[in-house]
Coordinates of C-alpha atoms in Angstrom, one line a residue:
M1 CA 2.5 -3.4 -27.5
T2 CA 2.7 -3.2 -23.7
R3 CA 0.3 -5.4 -21.8
L4 CA -2.0 -3.8 -19.3
D5 CA -1.4 -5.9 -16.2
K6 CA -1.5 -3.4 -13.4
P7 CA -3.5 -0.1 -12.9
L8 CA -2.4 2.9 -14.8
R9 CA -3.4 6.3 -13.4
R10 CA -3.5 9.6 -15.2
E11 CA -4.8 13.0 -14.2
V12 CA -7.1 14.8 -16.6
E13 CA -8.8 18.3 -16.3
I14 CA -12.4 18.5 -17.4
D15 CA -14.2 21.9 -17.2
G16 CA -11.6 23.2 -14.7
K17 CA -12.0 20.2 -12.4
L18 CA -9.3 17.6 -11.9
Y19 CA -10.1 13.9 -12.3
T20 CA -8.2 10.7 -12.0
L21 CA -8.5 8.2 -14.8
T22 CA -7.6 4.6 -13.9
L23 CA -7.1 1.9 -16.5
D24 CA -6.7 -1.6 -15.3
P25 CA -7.3 -5.1 -16.8
D26 CA -10.9 -5.1 -15.8
G27 CA -11.9 -1.7 -17.3
L28 CA -11.6 2.0 -16.6
K29 CA -12.7 4.3 -13.8
L30 CA -13.0 8.1 -13.8
S31 CA -13.3 9.8 -10.5
E32 CA -12.9 13.3 -9.1
K33 CA -9.4 13.8 -7.8
G34 CA -9.3 12.9 -4.1
R35 CA -12.5 10.9 -4.2
R36 CA -12.9 7.1 -4.4
K37 CA -16.3 6.9 -6.0
G38 CA -16.6 7.5 -9.7
L39 CA -17.9 6.2 -13.0
A40 CA -16.6 2.7 -13.8
L41 CA -16.9 0.9 -17.1
S42 CA -15.8 -2.7 -17.8
W43 CA -14.0 -3.5 -21.1
N44 CA -16.8 -6.1 -21.9
D45 CA -19.5 -3.4 -21.6
L46 CA -17.5 -1.1 -23.8
V47 CA -16.8 -3.7 -26.5
S48 CA -20.4 -5.1 -26.5
G49 CA -21.9 -1.7 -27.0
D50 CA -23.5 -1.7 -23.5
A51 CA -21.4 1.2 -22.4
A52 CA -24.1 3.8 -22.5
L53 CA -26.6 1.5 -20.7
A54 CA -24.0 0.6 -18.0
A55 CA -23.1 4.3 -17.4
A56 CA -26.8 5.3 -17.2
L57 CA -27.6 2.5 -14.8
Q58 CA -24.6 3.3 -12.6
A59 CA -25.5 7.0 -12.5
S60 CA -29.1 6.2 -11.5
T61 CA -28.0 4.1 -8.5
E62 CA -25.5 6.6 -7.1
D63 CA -26.3 8.7 -4.0

């Protein structure tokens, strides 16, 4: 198994829009291509089951 020790970026198309998915040792981030802001989720939140709560909280605090 290859250790995730640096960011890994991949492009994904969702409903005709391009997004960048970044996986790094801290967690994952999905942002619209060309934008810096996006949805971020830590691995701890994902494993503990707090992923939905963290995503909802982050969405409620965005501009």
